[in-house]
Structures are given as structure tokens and as C-alpha cells.
């Protein structure tokens, strides 16, 4: 099954996304195309990386993920194809792919090196044919010139000690839930059945729940979500608006003294 | 042909919808997935029920409809799969399914009863595998524990007498058209060729048209729409904004005295 | 490969788009349906025509394009199916199709002439079955009554002399880029290596670049885009907002005196 997913910042009221799909279908009409999102903020690499790393592993291994976010990159950024954790990715070497996994690449090539073209629309003219060929079984090594490494940026890290975990909101989802970068496994290791206080904005909480519907409507609800990350929501409400927190707001957990 | 439709309140800028699709494809890559909408208002059961009951019968019988709206429900609400009017539905027993038909269910089971899991993302972890299995031919009885009944809520009813029909706006569509719950068959029965006055806001009209383009631009146009429901529009304008009507606004039809 | 694309102004939070898809699938479940956009402005023929003419040729020849924008048209407008440049189109004869190509039609028929129906939802009830039948191999001549011509409206034209090209913004895309109707081939012919000044709003520029990423962040960038049209952007910014230009704003290029 040849699958290509699309993740772009192209929006949904222009011809761009359809042009990418048309190009893929023209190369191989048997490819299944699945949209991840076209509503990534313009050139918002952080948003795109969060969405992509949260979902790419749910697709079958061998899936090709075309990423048209900040597709032109900065001066000198080149189009690439790479294999990571048995998935294929095609996009611009603008630092995004370094944010989706800490694993090393399995294969990596610079695209547009064989009969290079000039284009202002690399998603359609470079990424789409490469993705379609990968999904059709061509190997990365036949798509372009091998590269030693792709760009990695340093993501905001969680600070964790025996006394405290300090994290930040890494995504405010469309319903206003605040997803932090505090992982359940770090919490489990450090809490060791100690009591704890979760703080953000002016609020303090003493309990992490297992389901949203354990709260009453309008109440704050804190869970470890399906990504294994601490998430703050308002049951049937918009947590970001009601709590005044946004992307990059600090959330910390302080463990009780024994 | 195995078809799964998706109707959620998950929006389009997060990983949620793609995660549901990826799970379905992983179970059975031959399934055709069709989006109904992911722009249902957060936990807006009324909106979701209106959209679903307006379209599910247009799909071939046997289609599976995955409904991820208010997916966690209230405390005690359980995930279910059911068969209604020869279509399959998977979602939360939060009252939504009772609003799409008055017919009884053909089959009904509580999900997550065989090796139950804990999850904050039931759309991906419970609904998607169940929908994929149903679409692949598994029967509801093999998916979970049989239940006697699912939740029904009472929807706002039309009041109809020989003198008057009193209805409400049940959906303001994206272009501002006001769809009421006044059915054409009730109107036809009661009007019996009598004259009538349609009233809403401060407006009075004496005529129902058959097509929108029988009005001039900016004029109010009243039709029985493709769902057989009275609909108020402004030809090439936004009726909700221009008339000041919204969800739940009253619309009534008074028949002339003989 | 039977492909039907959809381009509508129906939005994404109602049942309309799903109803169109369900009807197509019911006629022929083997048809591949691809969304172009459902976010065309209400009855905005200019927007729809721009998007459609920018992408339809990227799809394989023989693709059927269902256009549900201003689907009822004005009084007297009829539903049609036509073949243009080896692609098929189904929609309302409201002038839109005349804006996507200057070529003559290859085939043309009025729909809803064989057992005509009355409907307020022609996209589902007339366009969808016609599109599905075309995609399944039926010929236009079997779908309805032949017509001699479809409506053509006059689009805003570029004025080009040896001294100056005067164009307008024909589309502000979702990220704020300003796409004009000034074609590269006209510019190349008239510039003949002369210097030139590009003017819009209060701004003057002397250079057209080949890539967006040749500019610094926040700088104005002028390119001939992938459609061969002059486009004004702000690198990683919203040009429309920052420059105060919008749909129909004038952009002109004055060539230096020799």
C-alpha cells in the first residue's frame, strides 16, 4: 500500500494543496493520499514538528510524509528526502525534521540535484514527484545526492530534578487544551508516590486525573494525554482562554518534601 | 466497498484526525475514509446530530460512521457501536445517536469491554479499531458486550395546529442560511391551499419559493430545502447576520382564517 | 483512473460536501474524489475561477471537475457539463467556466433536461450524478441537451505597452501573498533587458527575484510564481496586511527610457 501524507502551511482556500495532490496522482494514480493538516501556521516549524511527531508513527512503516511547511526555508536551505524510524520524509532542510525524533536517519539525500529546476513552488515541483517516487518503491539514493547530515535545532527542554519538573506549553490545540512537554515517564520516575503540586498561571493543583470526564463541566482537568505528555484542559471549555496560558507558558510540578 | 466516514470536533490543525485515519488504515488499508466534517463545535452534540442525520442515508448502506464529537462524554458515558437503518455508528453514548433517527437500533454493543484499555483519546484507541473492524465485516456482537438501549435526548419539537406551526432554527449553516425544524410534509398537510404568513424576527412573508434564484440579490428567500425543511436565506447574502436570527430563534407560520 | 475533483463554496462545517461525495460514491464506488477547496468565498466566481484555472491542468486529462460555487446562479442560469482542454467540468452556467480558459469547448450540454427535477441542492442532485457518470465513461452528449455556447464574462485585462504594464491583484492567497495578472511572457517580451520600476501602494522596486528565500525576513519579495504571474510577497510575512494591498489593487511596471 503506497501512502503519502501531506502536512503544509498552505491553507485550504488556494490551489496549492490540490496542485501537490494532482502531481502525485499524475506520477502514480495508485497512491493513497492522506491529509495530516494544511492549517499549520505560516512557516511555523514548531507547530508542524509537534503535529508530525505526534502522528507519523501511527501510519504504517514505509509511509511517505510530504512536509510543505516553510517549504523554501532560509537562504541556502535545500530540499531533502530522508528515512527516519522506517518512515520516509520529503521537505525542506529547515530544521523541522530534527525536531520529530532524536534518532539518526537511515538514508538521506539532497533533492533537485539531478537535472535541477528553478521553482517558487517546491512542494509541487520537487517534493511531490520525489514523494510519489518513494511511495512507488524508488530508493532515496536514486532521488538525489547523498548528504551526511540534516539540520537539527535544539528544542525547549524540560528541566527535571528530584524536587521539581519545569516544563512549558508546546501546543495549544484547536479546542484550547494546553499540551506541555512534561513526559509521564519522567514524572513517574521522580514522583515515586510522593505528593506533588502542579502550578501554572496563578493556579495550583494536587491531582492528575486519568480521564477528562472525571471533572465537572468548566473545571480544570489535568491528565497525561495519549502522547504521554501532561495536558491541561477545561472540561468542555477552552483552557487557553480561561486560564490565560499560551504557547511557551511555564508549567511546573513541585514534589512534596518527604 | 468498505467505507468509514469521520465526523469530529477535533478541528484541522492538530494531529488528532490524522491519528484516527492512520489507525483505521493500519487495521485495513483497503478502507475508503471520507470526512464528513471536523469543524463541529467543541462537544456540540446538536450540531453533530444535525449534520449526521442530514447526510448519513446518502452513503451506501453498510457504511460505518465514526463520530468523535464529545468523545469522552459525561461521567459514566461509554463507547458504543450500533446499527441504525442499516448503517453502522461508532462513538460515545452521550445522547447524540438518539437525535439522528427515531428508529430502533438493529444491533448495539458497549465497546472496550474485551481487554479494556484506559485512554484519553478514545477516537483513536477505541472508535477507530472498532470502525475498521466493522467496515471489514466483523459483526457488532463480536466487538463488545450487548446493551439493551442507548441514550435518547428529547429534541426541540415543532408545535403544529390547524392555525399555526411554531418551529425553531436548528442550524445556521456556514453561509448564514437559517435551517428550521419545520417539515414540508407537515406544512403541506396543514396548509391545504390556505394562505399563510411566515414570521421571524420582525419580518413577515407570504410566499415560499422553490429555488433560491427566484429572488433578487439581497432579498429574503424562503424555501423547503433538500432535507424537506423550511429554510430562510438571503440570496447571495448572510441571512443570520442580516436578519439577526440565530440557532434556536423562533419561526412561525400562521394560516389564514378561511 | 476515474477522478472527480470538488470545488465548492459550501464550507466545511455542514453536511453539504459529504452529501455530494456520498452521491458520487453511490453511483460508482471506484471513483477517486479529490477536494480542491470548499473555502471559496460565498458565490465568489472570481475566486473559484482563479483557483480552478491555476490547478485543473495539473490533474490527468479526463479528470472531472465538479464546481459547486454559486451553484444556483442567477435567474435563468442552467446546470451544464462541458469539456475544455480535455478536462470535464460540471456546474452552473454562471460565467465561471468562461474565466478558466480562452479555448473553445469540445463538448457542451445542458443538464437536468432528461426527466428534470426541482431541487435547492443542485450540487448533490444534478452535478454529482452527472460528474460520477462522466468519470465512469458516459459521454456528455448522453447527459443532456446539446447547447451552442456557455457564458463568458470579460475578466480584468492587463494593459501592456512598450512603456508600461498595468495589472491588478487577482488573488490574495491565504498567507497574504499578492498574485497579479501580469504574465512573465509579456514582461519578458516588453522588458527586452531594459531596466524597470515596479510600483504598488507607495512602494517602488527595481528587481524581480527568482526565489522567496533570496530576501530577508520581513522584506518585500517580487517573483514570477509557478503560474507564470507576478507575485508580491513579504518573506515570512503577510504582504496584503503589511503593504495595505488587496484584491483589485493596481500594480504597474514602468520600463526605463533607453
XYZ file of C-alpha atoms in Angstrom:
774
model
C 0.000 0.000 0.000
C 1.596 3.246 -1.152
C 0.624 6.081 1.196
C 1.689 9.717 1.032
C 0.624 12.061 3.821
C 0.564 15.827 3.399
C 1.397 18.416 6.041
C 1.529 22.017 4.833
C 1.034 25.632 5.806
C -0.748 26.301 2.513
C -4.257 26.738 3.886
C -7.385 25.449 2.216
C -8.662 28.249 0.020
C -5.992 28.208 -2.681
C -4.878 25.869 -5.441
C -1.655 24.840 -3.717
C -2.724 21.647 -1.955
C -4.678 20.371 -4.949
C -1.659 21.033 -7.169
C 0.512 18.861 -4.921
C -2.076 16.071 -4.982
C -2.519 16.313 -8.743
C 1.222 15.944 -9.236
C 1.391 12.868 -7.008
C -1.573 11.270 -8.780
C -0.018 12.043 -12.156
C 3.134 10.152 -11.181
C 1.227 7.211 -9.710
C -2.578 7.136 -9.597
C -2.487 4.189 -7.206
C -1.088 6.231 -4.323
C -3.336 6.832 -1.345
C -3.022 10.461 -0.199
C -3.956 11.378 3.370
C -4.014 14.925 4.690
C -2.439 15.448 8.077
C -3.134 19.187 8.120
C -2.932 22.226 5.875
C -3.610 24.616 8.732
C -0.109 24.820 10.138
C 0.720 28.449 10.965
C 2.681 30.131 8.132
C 6.274 28.832 8.287
C 5.593 27.620 11.853
C 8.163 24.851 12.126
C 7.416 24.258 15.801
C 3.720 23.685 15.157
C 4.446 21.393 12.213
C 7.048 19.396 14.112
C 4.685 18.892 17.043
C 1.900 17.593 14.814
C 4.191 15.393 12.739
C 5.995 13.769 15.659
C 2.636 13.155 17.360
C 1.237 11.137 14.494
C 3.757 9.829 11.980
C 4.384 6.576 13.840
C 0.638 5.792 13.751
C 0.899 5.302 9.978
C 2.253 2.042 8.586
C 6.021 1.827 8.260
C 7.139 2.880 4.815
C 4.612 5.717 4.623
C 5.945 8.821 2.873
C 5.321 12.137 4.646
C 5.486 15.221 2.426
C 6.070 18.322 4.541
C 5.369 21.638 2.853
C 5.883 23.966 5.813
C 8.363 26.806 5.351
C 8.997 24.987 2.092
C 11.560 27.448 0.755
C 13.387 27.728 4.072
C 16.098 30.294 4.600
C 18.805 31.134 2.117
C 20.840 28.009 1.454
C 18.293 25.513 2.779
C 17.898 22.642 0.341
C 15.115 20.163 -0.420
C 15.763 16.731 1.066
C 14.378 13.219 1.314
C 15.211 11.108 4.322
C 14.299 7.933 6.135
C 13.722 8.093 9.898
C 12.390 5.258 12.059
C 11.365 3.350 8.902
C 9.250 6.256 7.620
C 10.111 8.466 4.652
C 10.045 12.258 4.717
C 10.336 14.817 1.951
C 10.631 18.541 2.562
C 12.978 21.436 3.149
C 16.065 21.070 5.336
C 14.942 23.971 7.516
C 15.409 22.247 10.867
C 11.922 20.754 11.138
C 12.895 17.108 10.738
C 15.414 17.336 13.557
C 12.516 18.137 15.904
C 10.491 14.998 15.254
C 12.912 12.377 16.522
C 16.282 12.127 18.191
C 17.080 9.010 16.200
C 19.603 9.140 13.381
C 18.492 8.998 9.787
C 18.648 5.710 7.904
C 19.023 7.361 4.492
C 19.345 10.975 3.403
C 19.670 12.747 0.072
C 19.562 16.287 -1.233
C 16.868 16.615 -3.881
C 16.883 18.676 -7.069
C 20.474 17.697 -7.801
C 19.679 15.590 -10.890
C 18.592 17.987 -13.684
C 17.881 20.754 -11.143
C 14.983 23.138 -11.764
C 14.197 26.627 -10.509
C 10.817 26.954 -8.853
C 8.909 29.097 -6.379
C 6.638 26.128 -5.605
C 8.946 23.309 -4.449
C 6.060 21.412 -2.809
C 4.573 20.704 -6.233
C 7.659 20.715 -8.396
C 10.243 18.951 -6.202
C 8.633 17.383 -3.114
C 5.580 15.845 -4.816
C 7.418 13.902 -7.544
C 10.005 12.725 -5.010
C 7.296 11.594 -2.576
C 5.395 9.819 -5.333
C 8.523 8.022 -6.489
C 9.428 6.976 -2.936
C 5.895 5.691 -2.391
C 6.223 3.785 -5.662
C 9.310 1.990 -4.446
C 12.224 4.086 -5.687
C 15.047 4.347 -3.173
C 16.252 7.626 -1.685
C 19.686 7.072 -3.150
C 18.208 7.301 -6.642
C 16.431 10.573 -5.915
C 19.422 12.810 -5.314
C 22.879 13.327 -3.958
C 23.712 11.691 -0.599
C 24.215 14.109 2.322
C 25.985 13.410 5.604
C 23.535 15.185 7.916
C 20.379 17.272 8.085
C 19.749 20.311 10.294
C 18.917 19.881 13.937
C 17.642 22.688 16.130
C 17.562 22.453 19.904
C 14.006 22.173 21.182
C 12.970 23.662 24.510
C 13.862 21.037 27.132
C 12.139 20.004 30.332
C 14.200 20.651 33.491
C 13.747 17.812 35.941
C 15.236 17.355 39.414
C 14.168 15.363 42.449
C 12.363 18.450 43.715
C 10.756 19.837 40.628
C 9.890 19.405 36.959
C 9.735 22.627 34.942
C 8.139 22.385 31.522
C 6.380 24.594 29.004
C 3.279 24.518 26.865
C 4.385 23.186 23.480
C 0.997 23.249 21.753
C -2.343 24.900 22.360
C -4.668 22.651 20.424
C -7.646 23.885 18.462
C -10.023 23.418 21.394
C -7.689 25.272 23.736
C -6.140 22.326 25.554
C -2.618 23.066 26.755
C -0.170 20.307 25.869
C 3.122 20.516 27.749
C 6.467 18.847 27.182
C 6.376 17.084 30.585
C 6.506 13.331 29.923
C 4.692 10.780 32.043
C 7.755 8.554 32.376
C 9.835 11.380 33.869
C 7.009 12.220 36.259
C 6.549 8.587 37.294
C 10.265 8.183 37.950
C 10.595 11.330 40.068
C 7.283 11.329 41.894
C 7.805 7.846 43.355
C 4.453 8.103 45.097
C 5.276 11.463 46.677
C 2.623 14.143 46.790
C 3.024 17.000 44.326
C 1.725 20.420 43.346
C 1.177 21.425 39.734
C 1.455 25.170 39.121
C 0.703 27.356 36.120
C -0.601 30.894 35.850
C -1.853 31.614 39.342
C -3.305 28.123 39.735
C -2.249 25.207 41.925
C -3.488 21.646 41.644
C -2.703 18.493 43.581
C -4.098 15.794 41.317
C -3.588 14.333 37.856
C -6.641 12.527 36.539
C -6.914 9.643 34.102
C -9.865 10.900 32.022
C -11.332 14.240 31.068
C -14.803 13.183 32.108
C -13.742 12.786 35.734
C -14.125 16.561 36.027
C -17.262 18.639 36.108
C -18.058 20.990 33.236
C -15.913 24.123 33.497
C -13.455 22.512 35.895
C -9.760 22.299 35.216
C -8.615 18.821 34.326
C -5.014 17.621 34.216
C -4.140 14.352 32.514
C -1.273 12.578 30.865
C -2.583 12.501 27.321
C -2.342 9.909 24.573
C 1.140 11.185 23.690
C 2.300 10.568 27.266
C 2.529 14.327 27.895
C 0.995 16.391 30.686
C -2.051 18.206 29.329
C -4.204 20.842 30.976
C -7.783 21.228 29.861
C -11.050 22.711 31.000
C -13.709 20.051 30.719
C -15.939 21.260 27.846
C -14.207 24.643 27.882
C -11.233 26.463 26.361
C -8.343 26.147 28.805
C -6.064 28.564 26.984
C -8.615 31.363 27.108
C -9.939 30.624 30.574
C -6.543 30.159 32.217
C -4.726 32.822 30.193
C -1.973 30.414 29.172
C -0.487 30.108 25.736
C 2.356 28.577 23.753
C 5.555 28.652 25.841
C 3.814 29.340 29.176
C 5.595 27.668 32.089
C 4.068 24.712 33.921
C 5.851 23.186 36.879
C 5.407 20.284 39.237
C 6.926 20.522 42.721
C 7.217 17.341 44.756
C 6.370 17.391 48.463
C 9.259 17.185 50.913
C 9.313 13.712 52.456
C -16.741 -1.434 -0.632
C -15.663 -0.706 2.930
C -16.343 2.945 3.787
C -15.728 4.724 7.076
C -16.872 8.327 7.446
C -15.457 10.647 10.084
C -17.335 13.345 11.973
C -15.407 15.034 14.772
C -14.980 18.225 16.751
C -11.198 17.867 16.557
C -10.506 20.719 14.148
C -7.953 20.605 11.371
C -4.734 21.980 12.813
C -3.811 19.135 15.142
C -2.710 15.529 14.815
C -5.997 14.073 16.048
C -7.811 13.427 12.771
C -4.733 12.003 11.066
C -4.180 9.701 14.034
C -7.699 8.302 13.648
C -7.153 7.754 9.929
C -3.754 6.163 10.465
C -5.265 3.695 12.912
C -8.047 2.730 10.503
C -5.571 2.265 7.652
C -3.324 0.194 9.885
C -6.189 -2.204 10.602
C -7.290 -2.403 6.966
C -5.552 -0.399 4.233
C -8.387 -1.147 1.823
C -10.898 1.007 3.697
C -12.104 4.161 1.999
C -12.204 7.030 4.515
C -14.457 10.015 3.846
C -14.548 13.119 6.022
C -17.980 14.439 6.870
C -16.641 17.325 8.959
C -14.043 18.062 11.610
C -15.424 21.524 12.263
C -18.241 20.568 14.603
C -18.326 22.992 17.541
C -16.472 21.594 20.586
C -18.709 18.936 22.174
C -21.666 20.365 20.215
C -23.905 17.315 20.050
C -26.753 19.257 18.452
C -24.581 20.459 15.588
C -23.116 16.995 15.045
C -26.514 15.307 15.147
C -27.926 17.755 12.612
C -25.080 17.170 10.172
C -25.088 13.402 10.629
C -28.835 12.916 10.238
C -28.774 15.164 7.155
C -26.273 13.030 5.304
C -25.778 9.506 6.629
C -28.521 7.998 4.468
C -26.845 9.384 1.323
C -23.981 6.933 1.854
C -24.381 3.305 0.790
C -25.995 1.012 3.342
C -23.393 -0.687 5.474
C -21.228 2.427 5.705
C -19.568 2.882 9.101
C -19.820 6.358 10.634
C -17.210 7.156 13.283
C -18.395 10.037 15.451
C -15.744 11.732 17.562
C -17.803 14.581 18.990
C -17.849 14.936 22.772
C -15.954 11.671 22.548
C -15.422 11.271 26.285
C -18.982 12.258 27.151
C -20.043 12.834 30.718
C -19.077 10.668 33.655
C -20.363 7.166 33.034
C -20.917 7.522 29.287
C -19.483 4.521 27.465
C -18.178 3.919 23.947
C -20.667 2.068 21.760
C -21.172 0.574 18.319
C -24.653 0.323 16.896
C -26.587 -0.366 13.737
C -29.383 2.036 12.763
C -31.304 1.981 9.476
C -28.715 -0.424 8.013
C -25.813 1.945 8.772
C -23.170 1.405 11.447
C -22.145 4.003 14.010
C -19.289 4.103 16.479
C -18.913 6.759 19.148
C -19.750 7.776 22.688
C -23.167 7.064 24.193
C -23.628 10.746 25.015
C -27.113 11.118 23.541
C -26.048 12.089 20.029
C -27.200 8.930 18.262
C -30.698 9.257 19.660
C -31.011 12.551 17.775
C -30.341 11.174 14.299
C -33.298 8.829 13.955
C -36.397 7.774 15.829
C -35.991 4.226 14.589
C -34.845 1.500 16.963
C -31.368 0.087 16.738
C -30.784 -3.186 14.926
C -27.684 -4.081 16.943
C -25.941 -2.411 19.864
C -22.842 -3.161 21.917
C -20.742 -1.428 24.525
C -17.142 -1.202 23.353
C -13.941 -1.518 25.368
C -15.345 -4.438 27.338
C -12.978 -7.063 25.881
C -9.469 -6.359 27.291
C -10.473 -2.799 28.243
C -7.903 -0.014 27.980
C -7.594 3.397 29.614
C -7.232 6.260 27.173
C -7.760 9.995 26.870
C -8.122 9.604 23.081
C -10.970 7.114 22.541
C -11.443 8.220 18.910
C -8.076 6.721 18.006
C -7.780 3.965 20.570
C -11.340 2.599 20.758
C -13.551 4.026 17.978
C -11.073 3.688 15.090
C -10.244 -0.010 15.532
C -13.930 -0.808 16.068
C -14.940 1.142 12.949
C -12.220 -0.506 10.889
C -13.274 -3.962 12.049
C -16.954 -3.258 11.316
C -16.031 -1.979 7.858
C -14.003 -5.149 7.363
C -17.013 -7.323 8.054
C -16.827 -8.103 11.770
C -20.219 -8.075 13.469
C -21.138 -5.725 16.311
C -21.740 -8.675 18.598
C -18.061 -9.582 18.348
C -16.898 -6.091 19.247
C -18.240 -5.830 22.760
C -20.909 -6.584 25.291
C -24.544 -6.336 24.126
C -26.550 -3.445 25.624
C -30.323 -3.102 25.771
C -30.565 0.592 24.882
C -28.590 3.724 24.084
C -29.274 7.250 25.347
C -32.018 9.320 23.805
C -32.447 13.021 24.463
C -35.595 14.907 23.570
C -35.001 17.256 20.657
C -36.846 20.554 20.367
C -40.169 19.718 18.704
C -42.276 21.627 16.212
C -45.706 22.638 17.532
C -48.294 22.272 14.806
C -52.025 23.025 14.907
C -54.578 23.860 12.238
C -53.901 27.541 12.889
C -50.177 27.676 13.283
C -46.828 25.909 13.030
C -44.195 27.070 15.520
C -40.649 25.936 14.845
C -37.100 26.993 15.605
C -33.835 27.439 13.765
C -31.942 24.179 14.228
C -28.841 25.083 12.219
C -27.253 28.250 10.914
C -25.144 26.945 8.073
C -21.724 28.290 7.198
C -23.124 30.778 4.689
C -25.689 32.036 7.188
C -28.762 30.217 5.900
C -31.269 29.504 8.654
C -32.487 25.913 8.618
C -35.599 25.322 10.728
C -37.212 22.151 12.008
C -40.476 22.829 10.117
C -41.021 19.910 7.725
C -42.597 20.281 4.307
C -44.982 17.369 4.845
C -46.447 18.951 7.989
C -46.826 22.268 6.168
C -48.462 20.627 3.149
C -50.917 18.756 5.344
C -51.968 21.793 7.381
C -51.875 24.495 4.735
C -54.297 22.674 2.426
C -54.036 25.528 -0.040
C -54.821 28.160 2.571
C -52.898 31.418 2.543
C -50.262 31.808 5.243
C -47.876 34.248 6.884
C -44.341 33.296 7.847
C -42.935 35.323 10.745
C -39.473 35.578 12.269
C -37.640 38.479 13.865
C -39.736 41.465 12.862
C -40.300 40.104 9.350
C -43.444 38.773 7.682
C -43.593 36.903 4.393
C -46.441 35.413 2.406
C -44.625 33.148 -0.020
C -42.415 30.073 -0.056
C -40.325 29.772 -3.198
C -38.967 26.705 -4.942
C -35.461 27.990 -5.761
C -33.039 30.481 -4.304
C -32.503 32.143 -7.641
C -36.136 33.235 -7.836
C -35.145 36.103 -5.538
C -33.108 39.183 -6.311
C -29.698 39.641 -4.718
C -30.096 40.755 -1.103
C -33.726 39.653 -0.931
C -35.027 37.222 1.623
C -35.805 33.829 0.169
C -37.797 31.083 1.882
C -37.707 27.543 0.528
C -38.225 23.980 1.597
C -34.662 22.736 1.270
C -33.230 19.437 0.131
C -33.839 17.990 3.608
C -37.533 18.867 3.348
C -37.132 21.579 5.998
C -38.126 25.246 5.858
C -35.027 27.330 5.228
C -34.620 31.087 5.261
C -31.841 32.631 3.220
C -30.784 35.931 1.768
C -29.987 35.402 -1.888
C -26.189 35.856 -2.083
C -26.134 37.227 1.456
C -25.814 36.080 5.067
C -29.334 35.641 6.426
C -28.272 35.091 10.013
C -26.361 38.363 10.155
C -28.797 40.404 8.087
C -31.939 39.185 9.849
C -30.412 38.933 13.319
C -31.572 35.345 13.762
C -29.533 32.535 15.205
C -29.695 28.986 16.489
C -32.950 28.462 18.407
C -34.684 31.607 17.059
C -38.427 31.092 16.626
C -40.023 30.892 13.183
C -43.754 30.500 12.841
C -46.295 30.061 10.098
C -49.859 31.254 10.701
C -52.566 30.056 8.340
C -55.206 32.497 7.113
C -58.707 32.133 8.553
C -60.977 30.596 5.914
C -8.464 6.012 -13.202
C -11.745 7.829 -12.597
C -11.115 11.079 -10.717
C -13.647 13.690 -9.648
C -12.394 16.885 -8.032
C -14.624 19.100 -5.907
C -14.532 22.886 -5.703
C -17.317 24.495 -3.684
C -18.280 27.446 -1.538
C -20.062 25.130 0.893
C -17.626 25.396 3.781
C -16.605 22.506 5.982
C -18.976 22.510 8.924
C -22.146 21.364 7.191
C -23.408 18.203 5.525
C -23.227 19.598 2.001
C -19.803 18.384 0.872
C -20.286 14.924 2.358
C -23.658 14.668 0.612
C -22.010 15.370 -2.745
C -19.338 12.747 -2.071
C -21.881 10.192 -0.895
C -23.854 10.639 -4.093
C -20.771 10.163 -6.274
C -19.740 7.052 -4.344
C -23.259 5.673 -4.607
C -23.131 5.950 -8.401
C -19.640 4.470 -8.646
C -17.665 3.439 -5.556
C -14.495 3.154 -7.621
C -14.227 6.892 -8.226
C -11.355 8.734 -6.579
C -12.599 12.032 -5.128
C -10.120 14.848 -4.515
C -11.018 18.122 -2.834
C -9.684 21.241 -4.477
C -11.270 23.578 -1.928
C -14.521 24.119 -0.074
C -13.436 27.502 1.229
C -14.259 29.576 -1.815
C -15.985 32.799 -0.729
C -19.793 32.514 -0.943
C -20.763 32.745 -4.640
C -17.302 34.204 -5.369
C -16.920 33.252 -9.013
C -13.666 35.182 -9.383
C -12.021 33.333 -6.516
C -13.239 29.971 -7.783
C -12.142 30.666 -11.349
C -8.671 31.694 -10.195
C -8.196 28.520 -8.165
C -9.626 26.250 -10.845
C -7.615 27.673 -13.742
C -4.464 27.506 -11.589
C -4.739 23.791 -10.974
C -7.050 21.884 -13.295
C -4.346 21.160 -15.875
C -2.173 19.547 -13.173
C -4.687 16.689 -12.959
C -4.621 13.918 -15.551
C -6.580 14.593 -18.725
C -10.084 13.231 -18.469
C -10.468 14.302 -14.843
C -13.959 15.539 -13.976
C -14.149 18.805 -12.026
C -17.390 19.379 -10.125
C -17.810 23.077 -9.354
C -20.381 23.939 -6.707
C -19.768 27.679 -6.433
C -22.777 29.944 -6.897
C -24.425 26.658 -7.790
C -27.889 28.091 -8.364
C -26.605 31.071 -10.336
C -28.887 33.900 -11.305
C -32.390 33.509 -12.648
C -32.228 31.512 -15.860
C -28.752 30.055 -15.332
C -28.768 26.341 -16.081
C -26.648 23.385 -14.957
C -24.140 22.289 -17.586
C -21.459 19.734 -18.350
C -18.659 20.633 -20.707
C -15.296 19.502 -21.962
C -12.456 22.039 -22.086
C -8.811 21.258 -22.877
C -9.533 17.526 -22.470
C -10.914 18.001 -18.936
C -14.562 17.675 -17.942
C -16.466 20.238 -15.884
C -19.874 20.125 -14.266
C -21.532 23.121 -12.652
C -23.777 26.114 -13.159
C -23.556 28.224 -16.316
C -22.995 31.360 -14.243
C -19.978 32.647 -16.163
C -17.315 30.865 -14.112
C -16.164 28.423 -16.783
C -15.532 31.215 -19.259
C -12.900 32.570 -16.864
C -10.730 29.455 -16.725
C -9.660 29.253 -20.356
C -9.994 31.159 -23.584
C -10.157 27.922 -25.533
C -13.431 26.768 -27.039
C -15.334 23.890 -25.534
C -15.019 20.440 -27.061
C -18.443 19.290 -25.878
C -21.249 21.044 -24.028
C -24.668 20.028 -22.747
C -27.376 21.466 -20.543
C -28.087 19.118 -17.653
C -31.402 18.309 -15.990
C -33.164 18.136 -19.354
C -33.840 14.373 -19.244
C -36.520 13.757 -16.562
C -35.821 17.161 -14.975
C -36.086 17.532 -11.202
C -36.642 20.517 -8.930
C -34.006 20.940 -6.258
C -32.455 23.545 -3.993
C -29.251 21.460 -3.836
C -28.104 21.009 -7.452
C -24.562 20.063 -6.367
C -25.871 16.824 -4.885
C -28.900 16.187 -7.039
C -27.700 17.242 -10.511
C -23.934 17.866 -10.574
C -22.835 14.817 -8.553
C -24.633 12.150 -10.607
C -23.500 13.830 -13.835
C -19.886 14.006 -12.635
C -19.961 10.392 -11.498
C -21.362 9.254 -14.831
C -18.770 11.254 -16.786
C -15.999 9.787 -14.641
C -17.455 6.356 -15.323
C -17.175 6.851 -19.058
C -20.562 8.197 -20.135
C -20.313 10.893 -22.790
C -21.571 14.445 -22.318
C -23.987 14.009 -25.183
C -25.824 11.351 -23.199
C -26.161 13.545 -20.134
C -28.352 16.283 -21.527
C -29.362 18.518 -24.357
C -26.557 19.962 -26.525
C -26.023 23.735 -26.194
C -24.217 26.013 -28.627
C -22.329 28.128 -26.089
C -21.761 28.768 -22.398
C -21.499 32.150 -20.673
C -18.314 34.147 -20.881
C -17.612 37.187 -18.748
C -14.811 39.609 -19.503
C -12.033 39.314 -16.946
C -9.974 42.319 -15.920
C -7.208 42.596 -18.528
C -3.586 43.634 -18.248
C -2.725 46.802 -20.210
C 0.691 46.456 -21.793
C 2.638 48.958 -23.913
C 6.326 49.415 -24.642
C 6.487 51.871 -21.751
C 4.382 50.231 -19.117
C 2.467 47.175 -17.937
C -0.544 47.910 -15.733
C -2.034 44.957 -13.902
C -4.091 44.226 -10.817
C -4.039 41.845 -7.882
C -6.259 38.926 -8.878
C -5.843 36.855 -5.722
C -4.654 37.454 -2.189
C -3.707 33.972 -1.094
C -4.270 32.628 2.390
C -0.818 33.687 3.580
C -1.282 37.188 2.184
C 0.774 36.890 -0.990
C -0.482 39.179 -3.738
C -0.860 37.391 -7.059
C -1.254 39.732 -10.027
C -2.422 39.125 -13.576
C 0.931 40.275 -15.064
C 2.362 37.330 -17.030
C 6.061 36.580 -17.269
C 5.955 36.154 -21.041
C 4.518 39.644 -21.552
C 7.134 41.087 -19.206
C 9.966 39.231 -20.938
C 8.821 40.427 -24.348
C 8.498 44.090 -23.357
C 11.403 44.443 -20.956
C 13.988 43.257 -23.501
C 16.706 43.717 -20.906
C 15.654 47.288 -20.107
C 15.638 48.455 -16.515
C 12.230 48.774 -14.882
C 10.399 50.035 -11.818
C 7.617 48.064 -10.162
C 5.094 50.236 -8.301
C 2.218 49.410 -5.965
C 0.824 51.254 -2.973
C 3.507 53.802 -2.193
C 6.312 51.328 -2.908
C 8.849 51.178 -5.726
C 11.121 48.262 -6.532
C 13.738 47.694 -9.212
C 14.229 43.939 -9.050
C 12.317 40.713 -9.596
C 13.817 37.758 -7.769
C 13.746 34.066 -8.605
C 13.068 32.671 -5.109
C 11.372 33.858 -1.958
C 14.340 32.924 0.172
C 16.580 35.439 -1.586
C 15.000 38.060 0.669
C 15.498 38.658 4.355
C 12.650 38.036 6.773
C 10.151 40.902 6.605
C 11.480 42.145 3.265
C 9.327 42.545 0.211
C 9.955 39.908 -2.405
C 8.753 40.021 -6.007
C 8.836 36.885 -8.138
C 7.205 35.346 -11.155
C 5.402 32.492 -9.451
C 4.718 28.927 -10.517
C 1.734 30.132 -12.567
C 3.999 32.494 -14.507
C 2.358 35.513 -12.834
C 3.993 38.407 -10.987
C 3.579 37.849 -7.256
C 4.409 40.170 -4.379
C 5.167 38.676 -1.005
C 6.778 39.557 2.281
C 9.263 36.857 3.139
C 7.703 35.082 6.155
C 5.130 37.848 6.494
C 1.666 38.830 5.266
C 2.133 41.093 2.255
C -1.511 42.079 1.973
C -1.641 43.347 5.546
C 1.820 44.879 5.608
C 1.559 46.635 2.248
C -2.128 47.513 2.513
C -2.928 45.952 -0.851
C -5.905 43.787 -1.611
C -7.886 42.174 -4.404
C -8.034 44.536 -7.400
C -5.192 46.828 -6.211
C -3.151 48.196 -9.111
C 0.422 47.059 -9.745
C 2.412 48.555 -12.575
C 5.797 48.116 -14.170
C 7.370 51.089 -15.960
C 10.309 50.435 -18.263
C 13.296 52.791 -18.216
C 13.706 55.136 -21.172
C 16.570 53.891 -23.346
